[in-house]
PDB file of N, CA and C in Angstrom:
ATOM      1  N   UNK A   1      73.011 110.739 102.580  1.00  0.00           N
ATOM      2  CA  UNK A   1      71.780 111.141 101.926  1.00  0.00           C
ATOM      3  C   UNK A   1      72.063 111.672 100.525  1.00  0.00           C
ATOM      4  N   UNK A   2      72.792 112.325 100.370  1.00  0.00           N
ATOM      5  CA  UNK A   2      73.330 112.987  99.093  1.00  0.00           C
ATOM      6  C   UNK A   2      73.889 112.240  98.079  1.00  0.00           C
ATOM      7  N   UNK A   3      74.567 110.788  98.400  1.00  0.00           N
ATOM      8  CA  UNK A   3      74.397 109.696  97.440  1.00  0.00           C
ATOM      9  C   UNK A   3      73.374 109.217  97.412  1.00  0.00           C
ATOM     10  N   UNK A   4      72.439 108.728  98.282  1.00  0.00           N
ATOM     11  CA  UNK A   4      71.404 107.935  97.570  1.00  0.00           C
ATOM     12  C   UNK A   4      70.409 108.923  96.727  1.00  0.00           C
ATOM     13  N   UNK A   5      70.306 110.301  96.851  1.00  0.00           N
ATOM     14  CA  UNK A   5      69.696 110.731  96.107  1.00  0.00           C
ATOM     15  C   UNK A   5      70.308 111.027  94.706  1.00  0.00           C
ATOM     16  N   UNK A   6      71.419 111.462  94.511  1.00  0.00           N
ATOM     17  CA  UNK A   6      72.440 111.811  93.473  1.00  0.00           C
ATOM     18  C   UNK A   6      72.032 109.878  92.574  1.00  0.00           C
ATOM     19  N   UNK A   7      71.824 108.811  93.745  1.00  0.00           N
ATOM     20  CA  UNK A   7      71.740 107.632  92.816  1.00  0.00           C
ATOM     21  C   UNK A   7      70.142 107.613  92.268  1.00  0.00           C
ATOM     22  N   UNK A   8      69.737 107.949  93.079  1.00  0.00           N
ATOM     23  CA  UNK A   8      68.166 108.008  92.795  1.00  0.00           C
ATOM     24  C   UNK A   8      67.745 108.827  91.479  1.00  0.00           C
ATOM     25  N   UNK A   9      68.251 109.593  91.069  1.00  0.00           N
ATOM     26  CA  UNK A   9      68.409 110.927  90.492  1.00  0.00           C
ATOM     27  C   UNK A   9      69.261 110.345  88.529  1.00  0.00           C
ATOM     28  N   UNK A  10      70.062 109.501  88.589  1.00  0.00           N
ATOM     29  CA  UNK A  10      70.764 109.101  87.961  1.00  0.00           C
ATOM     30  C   UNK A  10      69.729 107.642  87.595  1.00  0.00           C
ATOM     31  N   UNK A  11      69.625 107.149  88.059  1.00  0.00           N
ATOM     32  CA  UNK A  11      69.003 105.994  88.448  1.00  0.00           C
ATOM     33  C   UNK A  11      67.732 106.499  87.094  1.00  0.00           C
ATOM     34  N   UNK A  12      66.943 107.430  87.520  1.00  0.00           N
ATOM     35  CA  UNK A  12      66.062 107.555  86.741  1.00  0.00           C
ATOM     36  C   UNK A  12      66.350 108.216  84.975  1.00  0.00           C
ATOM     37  N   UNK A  13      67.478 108.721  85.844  1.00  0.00           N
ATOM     38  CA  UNK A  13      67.667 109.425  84.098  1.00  0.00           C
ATOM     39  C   UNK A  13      67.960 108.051  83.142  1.00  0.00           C
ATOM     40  N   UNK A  14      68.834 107.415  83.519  1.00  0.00           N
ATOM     41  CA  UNK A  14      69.187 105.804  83.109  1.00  0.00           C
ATOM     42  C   UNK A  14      67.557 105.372  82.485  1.00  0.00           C
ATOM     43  N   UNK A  15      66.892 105.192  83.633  1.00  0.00           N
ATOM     44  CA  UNK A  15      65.138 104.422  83.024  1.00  0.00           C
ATOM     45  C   UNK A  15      64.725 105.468  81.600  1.00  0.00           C
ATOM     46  N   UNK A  16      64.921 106.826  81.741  1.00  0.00           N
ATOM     47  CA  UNK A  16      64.011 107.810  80.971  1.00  0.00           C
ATOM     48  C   UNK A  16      64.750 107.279  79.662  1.00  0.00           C
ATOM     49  N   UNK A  17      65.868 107.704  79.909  1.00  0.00           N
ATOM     50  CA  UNK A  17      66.741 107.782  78.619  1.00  0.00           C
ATOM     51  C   UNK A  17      66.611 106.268  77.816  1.00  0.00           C
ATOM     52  N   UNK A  18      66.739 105.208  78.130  1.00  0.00           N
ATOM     53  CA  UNK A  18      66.241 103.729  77.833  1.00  0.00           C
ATOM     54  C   UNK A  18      64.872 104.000  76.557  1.00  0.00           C
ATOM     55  N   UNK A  19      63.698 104.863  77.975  1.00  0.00           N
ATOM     56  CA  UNK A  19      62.415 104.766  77.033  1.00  0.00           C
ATOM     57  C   UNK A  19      62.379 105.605  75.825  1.00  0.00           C
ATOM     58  N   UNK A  20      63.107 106.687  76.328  1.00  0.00           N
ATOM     59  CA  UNK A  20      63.195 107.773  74.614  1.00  0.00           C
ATOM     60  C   UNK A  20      64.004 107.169  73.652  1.00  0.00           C
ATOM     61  N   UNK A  21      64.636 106.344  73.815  1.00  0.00           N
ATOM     62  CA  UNK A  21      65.540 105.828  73.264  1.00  0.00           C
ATOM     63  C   UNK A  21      64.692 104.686  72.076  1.00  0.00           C
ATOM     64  N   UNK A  22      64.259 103.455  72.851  1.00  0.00           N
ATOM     65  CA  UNK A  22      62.961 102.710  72.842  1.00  0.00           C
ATOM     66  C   UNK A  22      61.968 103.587  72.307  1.00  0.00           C
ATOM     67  N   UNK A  23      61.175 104.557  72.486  1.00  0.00           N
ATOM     68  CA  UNK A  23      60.271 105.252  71.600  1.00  0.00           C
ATOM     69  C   UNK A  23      60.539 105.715  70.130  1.00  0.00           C
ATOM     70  N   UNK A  24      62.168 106.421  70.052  1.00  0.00           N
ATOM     71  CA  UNK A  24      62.861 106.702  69.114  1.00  0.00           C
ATOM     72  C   UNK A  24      63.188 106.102  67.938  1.00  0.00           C
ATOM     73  N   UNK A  25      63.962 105.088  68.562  1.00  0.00           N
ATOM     74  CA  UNK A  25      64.314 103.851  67.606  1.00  0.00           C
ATOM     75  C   UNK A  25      65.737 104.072  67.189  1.00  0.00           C
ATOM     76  N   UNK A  26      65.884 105.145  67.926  1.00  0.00           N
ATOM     77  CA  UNK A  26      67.482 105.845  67.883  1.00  0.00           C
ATOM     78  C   UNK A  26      68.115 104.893  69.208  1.00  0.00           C
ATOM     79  N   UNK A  27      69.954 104.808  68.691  1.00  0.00           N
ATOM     80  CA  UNK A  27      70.832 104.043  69.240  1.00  0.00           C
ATOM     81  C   UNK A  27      71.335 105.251  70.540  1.00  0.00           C
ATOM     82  N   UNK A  28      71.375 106.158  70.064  1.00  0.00           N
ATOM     83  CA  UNK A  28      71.817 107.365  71.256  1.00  0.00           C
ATOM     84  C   UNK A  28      70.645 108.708  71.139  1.00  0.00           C
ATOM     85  N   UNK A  29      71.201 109.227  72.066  1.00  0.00           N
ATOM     86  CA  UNK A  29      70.538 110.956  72.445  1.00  0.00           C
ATOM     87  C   UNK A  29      70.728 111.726  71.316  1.00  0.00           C
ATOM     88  N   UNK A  30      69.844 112.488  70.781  1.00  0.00           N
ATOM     89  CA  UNK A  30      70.284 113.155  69.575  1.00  0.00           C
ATOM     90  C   UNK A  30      71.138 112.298  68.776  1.00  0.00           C
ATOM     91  N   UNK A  31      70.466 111.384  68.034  1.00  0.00           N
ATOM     92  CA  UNK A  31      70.930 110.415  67.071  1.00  0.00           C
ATOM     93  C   UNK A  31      71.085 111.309  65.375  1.00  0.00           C
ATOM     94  N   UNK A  32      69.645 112.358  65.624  1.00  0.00           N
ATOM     95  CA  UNK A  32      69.610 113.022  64.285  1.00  0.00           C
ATOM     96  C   UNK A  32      69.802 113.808  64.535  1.00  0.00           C
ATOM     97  N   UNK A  33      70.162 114.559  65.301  1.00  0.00           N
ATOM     98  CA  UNK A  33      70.731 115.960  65.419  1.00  0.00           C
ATOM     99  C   UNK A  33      72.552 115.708  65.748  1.00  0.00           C
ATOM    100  N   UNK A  34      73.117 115.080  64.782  1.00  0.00           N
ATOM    101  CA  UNK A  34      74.198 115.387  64.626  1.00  0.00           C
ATOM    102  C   UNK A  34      75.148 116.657  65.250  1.00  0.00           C
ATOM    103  N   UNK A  35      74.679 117.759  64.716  1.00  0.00           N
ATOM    104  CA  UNK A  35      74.975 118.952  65.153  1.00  0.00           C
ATOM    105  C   UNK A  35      74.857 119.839  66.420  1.00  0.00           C
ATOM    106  N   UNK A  36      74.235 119.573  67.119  1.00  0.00           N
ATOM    107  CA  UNK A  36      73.592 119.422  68.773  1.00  0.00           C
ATOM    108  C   UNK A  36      74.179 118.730  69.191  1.00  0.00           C
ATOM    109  N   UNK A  37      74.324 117.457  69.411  1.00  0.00           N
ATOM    110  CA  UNK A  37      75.316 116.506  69.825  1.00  0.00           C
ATOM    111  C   UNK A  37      76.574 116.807  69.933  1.00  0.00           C
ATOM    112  N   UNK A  38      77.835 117.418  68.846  1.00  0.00           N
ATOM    113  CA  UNK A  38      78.635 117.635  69.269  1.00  0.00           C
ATOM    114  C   UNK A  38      78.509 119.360  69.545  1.00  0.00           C
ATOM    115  N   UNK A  39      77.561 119.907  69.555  1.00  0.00           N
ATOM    116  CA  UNK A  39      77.222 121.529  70.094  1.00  0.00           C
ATOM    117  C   UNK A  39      77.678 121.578  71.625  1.00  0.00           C
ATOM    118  N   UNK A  40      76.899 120.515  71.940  1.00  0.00           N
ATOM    119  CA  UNK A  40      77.038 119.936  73.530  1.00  0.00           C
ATOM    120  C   UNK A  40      78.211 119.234  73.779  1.00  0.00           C
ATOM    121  N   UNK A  41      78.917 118.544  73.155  1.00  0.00           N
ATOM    122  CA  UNK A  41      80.147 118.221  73.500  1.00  0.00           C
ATOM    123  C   UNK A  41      81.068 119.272  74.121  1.00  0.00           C
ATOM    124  N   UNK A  42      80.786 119.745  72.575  1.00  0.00           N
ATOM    125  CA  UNK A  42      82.048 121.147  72.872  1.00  0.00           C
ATOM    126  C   UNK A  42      81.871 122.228  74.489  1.00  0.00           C
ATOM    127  N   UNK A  43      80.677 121.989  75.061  1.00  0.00           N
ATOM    128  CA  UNK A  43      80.232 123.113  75.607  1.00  0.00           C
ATOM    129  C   UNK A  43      80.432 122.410  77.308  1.00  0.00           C
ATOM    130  N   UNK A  44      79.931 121.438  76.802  1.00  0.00           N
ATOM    131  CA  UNK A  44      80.660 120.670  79.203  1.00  0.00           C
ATOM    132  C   UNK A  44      81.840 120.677  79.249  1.00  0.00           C
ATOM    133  N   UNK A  45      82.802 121.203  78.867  1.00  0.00           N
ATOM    134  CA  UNK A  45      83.796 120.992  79.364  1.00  0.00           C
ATOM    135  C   UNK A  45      83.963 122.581  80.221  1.00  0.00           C
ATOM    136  N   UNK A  46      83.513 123.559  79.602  1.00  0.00           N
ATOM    137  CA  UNK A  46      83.523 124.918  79.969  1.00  0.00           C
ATOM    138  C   UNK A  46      82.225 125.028  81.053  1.00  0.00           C
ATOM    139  N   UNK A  47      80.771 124.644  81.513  1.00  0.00           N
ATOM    140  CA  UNK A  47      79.903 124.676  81.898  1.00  0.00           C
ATOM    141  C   UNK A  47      80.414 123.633  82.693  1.00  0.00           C
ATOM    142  N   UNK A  48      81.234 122.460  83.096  1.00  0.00           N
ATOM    143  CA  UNK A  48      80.670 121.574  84.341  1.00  0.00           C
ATOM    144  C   UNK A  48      81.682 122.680  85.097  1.00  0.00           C
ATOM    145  N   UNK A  49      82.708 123.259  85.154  1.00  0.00           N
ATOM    146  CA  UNK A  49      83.406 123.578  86.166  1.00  0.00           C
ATOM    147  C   UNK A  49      82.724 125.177  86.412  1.00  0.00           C
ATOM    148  N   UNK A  50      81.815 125.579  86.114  1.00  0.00           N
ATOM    149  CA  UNK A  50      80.989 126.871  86.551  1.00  0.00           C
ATOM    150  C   UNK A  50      80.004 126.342  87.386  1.00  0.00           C
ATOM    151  N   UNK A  51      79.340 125.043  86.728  1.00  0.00           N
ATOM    152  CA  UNK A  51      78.470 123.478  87.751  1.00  0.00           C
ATOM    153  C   UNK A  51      79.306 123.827  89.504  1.00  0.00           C
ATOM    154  N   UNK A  52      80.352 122.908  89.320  1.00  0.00           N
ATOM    155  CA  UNK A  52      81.390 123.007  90.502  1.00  0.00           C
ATOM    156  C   UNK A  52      81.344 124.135  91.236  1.00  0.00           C
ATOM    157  N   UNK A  53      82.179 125.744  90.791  1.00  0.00           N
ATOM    158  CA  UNK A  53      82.234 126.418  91.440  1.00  0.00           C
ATOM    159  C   UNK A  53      81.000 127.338  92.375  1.00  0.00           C
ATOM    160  N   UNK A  54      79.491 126.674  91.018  1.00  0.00           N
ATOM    161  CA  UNK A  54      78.166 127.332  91.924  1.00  0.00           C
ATOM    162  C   UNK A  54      77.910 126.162  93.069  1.00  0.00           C
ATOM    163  N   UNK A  55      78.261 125.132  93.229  1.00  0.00           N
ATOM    164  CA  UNK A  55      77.822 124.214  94.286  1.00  0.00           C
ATOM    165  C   UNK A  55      78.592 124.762  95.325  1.00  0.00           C
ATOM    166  N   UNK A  56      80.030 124.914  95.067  1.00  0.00           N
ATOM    167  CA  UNK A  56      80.562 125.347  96.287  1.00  0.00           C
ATOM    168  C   UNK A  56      80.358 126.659  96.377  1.00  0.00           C
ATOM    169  N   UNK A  57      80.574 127.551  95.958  1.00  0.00           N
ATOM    170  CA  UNK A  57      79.641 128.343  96.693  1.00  0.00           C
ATOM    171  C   UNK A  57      78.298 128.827  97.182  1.00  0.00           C
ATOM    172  N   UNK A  58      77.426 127.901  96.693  1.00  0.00           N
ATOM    173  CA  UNK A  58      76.159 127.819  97.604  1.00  0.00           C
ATOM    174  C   UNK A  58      76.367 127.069  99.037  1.00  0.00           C
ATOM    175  N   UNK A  59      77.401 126.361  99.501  1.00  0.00           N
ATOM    176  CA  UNK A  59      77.661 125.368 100.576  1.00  0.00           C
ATOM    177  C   UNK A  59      78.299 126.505 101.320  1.00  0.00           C
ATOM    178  N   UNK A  60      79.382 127.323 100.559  1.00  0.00           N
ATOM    179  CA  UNK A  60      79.927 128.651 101.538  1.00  0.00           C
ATOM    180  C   UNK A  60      78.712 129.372 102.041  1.00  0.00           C
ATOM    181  N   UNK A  61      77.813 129.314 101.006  1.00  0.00           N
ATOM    182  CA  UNK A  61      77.032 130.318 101.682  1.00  0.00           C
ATOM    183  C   UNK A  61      75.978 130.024 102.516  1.00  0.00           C
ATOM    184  N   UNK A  62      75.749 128.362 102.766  1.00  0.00           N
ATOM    185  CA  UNK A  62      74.715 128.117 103.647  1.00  0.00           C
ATOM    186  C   UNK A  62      75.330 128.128 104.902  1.00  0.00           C
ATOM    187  N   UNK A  63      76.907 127.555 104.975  1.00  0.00           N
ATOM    188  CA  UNK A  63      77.355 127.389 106.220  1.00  0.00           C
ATOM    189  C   UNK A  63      77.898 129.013 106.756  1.00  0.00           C
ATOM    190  N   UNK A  64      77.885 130.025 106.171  1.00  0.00           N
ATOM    191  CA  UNK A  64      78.198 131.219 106.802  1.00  0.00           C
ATOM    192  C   UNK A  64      76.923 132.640 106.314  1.00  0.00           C
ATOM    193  N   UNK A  65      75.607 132.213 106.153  1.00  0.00           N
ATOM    194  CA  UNK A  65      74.937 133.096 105.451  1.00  0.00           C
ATOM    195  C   UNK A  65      75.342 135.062 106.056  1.00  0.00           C
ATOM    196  N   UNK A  66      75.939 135.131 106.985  1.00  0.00           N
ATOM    197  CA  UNK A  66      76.469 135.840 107.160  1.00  0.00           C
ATOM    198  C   UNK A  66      77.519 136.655 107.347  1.00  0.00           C
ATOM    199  N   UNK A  67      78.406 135.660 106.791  1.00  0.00           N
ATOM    200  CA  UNK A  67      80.167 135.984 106.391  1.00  0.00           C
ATOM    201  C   UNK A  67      80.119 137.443 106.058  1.00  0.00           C
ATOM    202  N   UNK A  68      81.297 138.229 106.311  1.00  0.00           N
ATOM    203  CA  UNK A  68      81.679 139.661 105.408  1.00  0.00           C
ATOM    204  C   UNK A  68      81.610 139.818 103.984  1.00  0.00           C
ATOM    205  N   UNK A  69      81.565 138.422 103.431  1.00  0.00           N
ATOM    206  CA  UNK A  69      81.816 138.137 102.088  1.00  0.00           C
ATOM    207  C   UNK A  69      80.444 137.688 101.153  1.00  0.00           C
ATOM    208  N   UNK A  70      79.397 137.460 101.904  1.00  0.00           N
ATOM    209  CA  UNK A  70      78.396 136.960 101.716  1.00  0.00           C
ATOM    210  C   UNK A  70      77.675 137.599 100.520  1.00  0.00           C
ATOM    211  N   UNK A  71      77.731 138.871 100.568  1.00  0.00           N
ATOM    212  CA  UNK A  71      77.041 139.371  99.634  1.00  0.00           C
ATOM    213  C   UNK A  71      77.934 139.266  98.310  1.00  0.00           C
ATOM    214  N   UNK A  72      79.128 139.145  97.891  1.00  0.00           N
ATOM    215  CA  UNK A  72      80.363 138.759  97.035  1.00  0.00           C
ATOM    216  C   UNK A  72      80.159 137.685  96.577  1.00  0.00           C
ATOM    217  N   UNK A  73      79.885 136.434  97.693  1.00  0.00           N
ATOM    218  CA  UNK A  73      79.902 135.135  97.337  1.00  0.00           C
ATOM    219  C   UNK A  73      78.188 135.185  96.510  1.00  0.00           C
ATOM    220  N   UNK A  74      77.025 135.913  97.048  1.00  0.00           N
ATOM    221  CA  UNK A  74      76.082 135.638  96.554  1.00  0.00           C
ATOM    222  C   UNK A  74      76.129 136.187  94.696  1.00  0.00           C
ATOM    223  N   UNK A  75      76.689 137.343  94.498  1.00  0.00           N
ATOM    224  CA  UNK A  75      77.021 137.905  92.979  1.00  0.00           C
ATOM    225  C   UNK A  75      77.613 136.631  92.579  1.00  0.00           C
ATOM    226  N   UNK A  76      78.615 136.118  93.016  1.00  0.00           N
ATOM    227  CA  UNK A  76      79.434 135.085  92.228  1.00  0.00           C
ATOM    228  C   UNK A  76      78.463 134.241  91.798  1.00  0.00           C
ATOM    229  N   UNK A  77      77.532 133.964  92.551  1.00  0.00           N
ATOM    230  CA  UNK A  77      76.294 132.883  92.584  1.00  0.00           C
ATOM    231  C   UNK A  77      75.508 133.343  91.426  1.00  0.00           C
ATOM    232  N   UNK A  78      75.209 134.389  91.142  1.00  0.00           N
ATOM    233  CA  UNK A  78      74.467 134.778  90.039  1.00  0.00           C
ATOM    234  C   UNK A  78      74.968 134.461  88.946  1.00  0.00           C
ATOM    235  N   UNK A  79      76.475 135.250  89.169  1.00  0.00           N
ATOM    236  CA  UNK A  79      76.946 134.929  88.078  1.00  0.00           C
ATOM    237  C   UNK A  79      77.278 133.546  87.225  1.00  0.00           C
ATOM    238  N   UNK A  80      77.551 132.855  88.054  1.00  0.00           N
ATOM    239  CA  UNK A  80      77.718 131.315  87.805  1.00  0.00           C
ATOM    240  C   UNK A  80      76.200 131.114  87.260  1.00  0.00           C
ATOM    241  N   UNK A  81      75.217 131.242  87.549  1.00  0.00           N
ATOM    242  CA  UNK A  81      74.132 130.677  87.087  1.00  0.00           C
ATOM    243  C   UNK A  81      74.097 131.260  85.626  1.00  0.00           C
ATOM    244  N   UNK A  82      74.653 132.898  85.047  1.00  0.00           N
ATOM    245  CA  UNK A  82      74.355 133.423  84.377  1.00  0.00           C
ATOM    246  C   UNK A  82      75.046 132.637  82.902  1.00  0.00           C
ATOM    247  N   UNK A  83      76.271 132.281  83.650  1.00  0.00           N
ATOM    248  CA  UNK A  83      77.299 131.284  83.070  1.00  0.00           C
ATOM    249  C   UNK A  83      76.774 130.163  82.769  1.00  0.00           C
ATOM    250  N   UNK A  84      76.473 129.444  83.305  1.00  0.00           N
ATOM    251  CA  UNK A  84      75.737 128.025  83.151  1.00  0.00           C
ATOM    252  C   UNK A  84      74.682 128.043  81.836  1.00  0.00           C
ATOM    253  N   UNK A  85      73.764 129.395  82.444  1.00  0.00           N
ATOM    254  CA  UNK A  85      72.933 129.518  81.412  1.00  0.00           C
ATOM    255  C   UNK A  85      73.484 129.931  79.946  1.00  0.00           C
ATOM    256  N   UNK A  86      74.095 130.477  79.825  1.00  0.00           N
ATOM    257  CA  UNK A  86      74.583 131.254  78.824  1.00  0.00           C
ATOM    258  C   UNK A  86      75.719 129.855  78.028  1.00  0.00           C
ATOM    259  N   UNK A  87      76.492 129.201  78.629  1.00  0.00           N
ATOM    260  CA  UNK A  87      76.881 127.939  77.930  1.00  0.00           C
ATOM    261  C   UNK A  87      76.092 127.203  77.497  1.00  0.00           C
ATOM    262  N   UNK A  88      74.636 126.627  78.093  1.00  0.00           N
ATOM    263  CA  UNK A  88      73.659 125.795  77.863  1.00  0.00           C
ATOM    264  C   UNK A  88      73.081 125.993  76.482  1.00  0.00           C
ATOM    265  N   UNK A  89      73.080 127.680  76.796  1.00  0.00           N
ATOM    266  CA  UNK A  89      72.056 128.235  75.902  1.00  0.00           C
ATOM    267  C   UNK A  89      70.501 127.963  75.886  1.00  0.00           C
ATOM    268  N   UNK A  90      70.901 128.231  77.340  1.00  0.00           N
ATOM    269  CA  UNK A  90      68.870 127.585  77.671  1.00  0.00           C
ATOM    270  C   UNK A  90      68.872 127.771  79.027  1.00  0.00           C
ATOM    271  N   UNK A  91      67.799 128.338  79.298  1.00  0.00           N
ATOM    272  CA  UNK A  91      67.654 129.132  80.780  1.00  0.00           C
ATOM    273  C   UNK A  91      66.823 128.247  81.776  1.00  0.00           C
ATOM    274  N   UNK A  92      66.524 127.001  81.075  1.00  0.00           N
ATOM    275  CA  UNK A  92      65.561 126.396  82.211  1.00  0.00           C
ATOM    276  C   UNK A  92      66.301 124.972  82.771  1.00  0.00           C
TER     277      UNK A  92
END
């Protein structure tokens, strides 16, 4: 289930990105924002592995919502989001 949705999911970003693209008249994503473009470069390499460590620990924490550690693992959880956000630089 988690691939076909992860394809489903991808699948569409593929269609969206096509039409903004097509509406644009631009060859890529942020074609004129030069500066954004590589803003964001620089910045997934530090943000996908905070990505990673909040998935797995949301999976620790569904399969043991009551571990000794639970409330530890849930801060980490914040924090990772706080992280995510704070690399993005955009909270939504």
């Amino acid at each position: 289930a988690r691939q076909e949705i992860f394809g489903d999911i991808l699948d569409e970003y593929e269609r969206t990105k096509q039409l903004v693209l097509a509406v644009t008249g631009y060859g890529e994503l942020l074609e004129n924002e030069q500066w954004l473009q590589r803003s964001i470069k620089l910045r997934n390499p530090y943000v996908d592995p905070l990505n990673y460590i909040q998935v797995a620990l949301l999976e620790r924490l569904r399969q043991q919502p009551d571990a000794p550690n639970a409330d530890s693992m849930r801060d980490a959880v914040l924090l990772s989001v706080n992280g995510v956000a704070a690399g993005l630089q955009n909270t939504g």
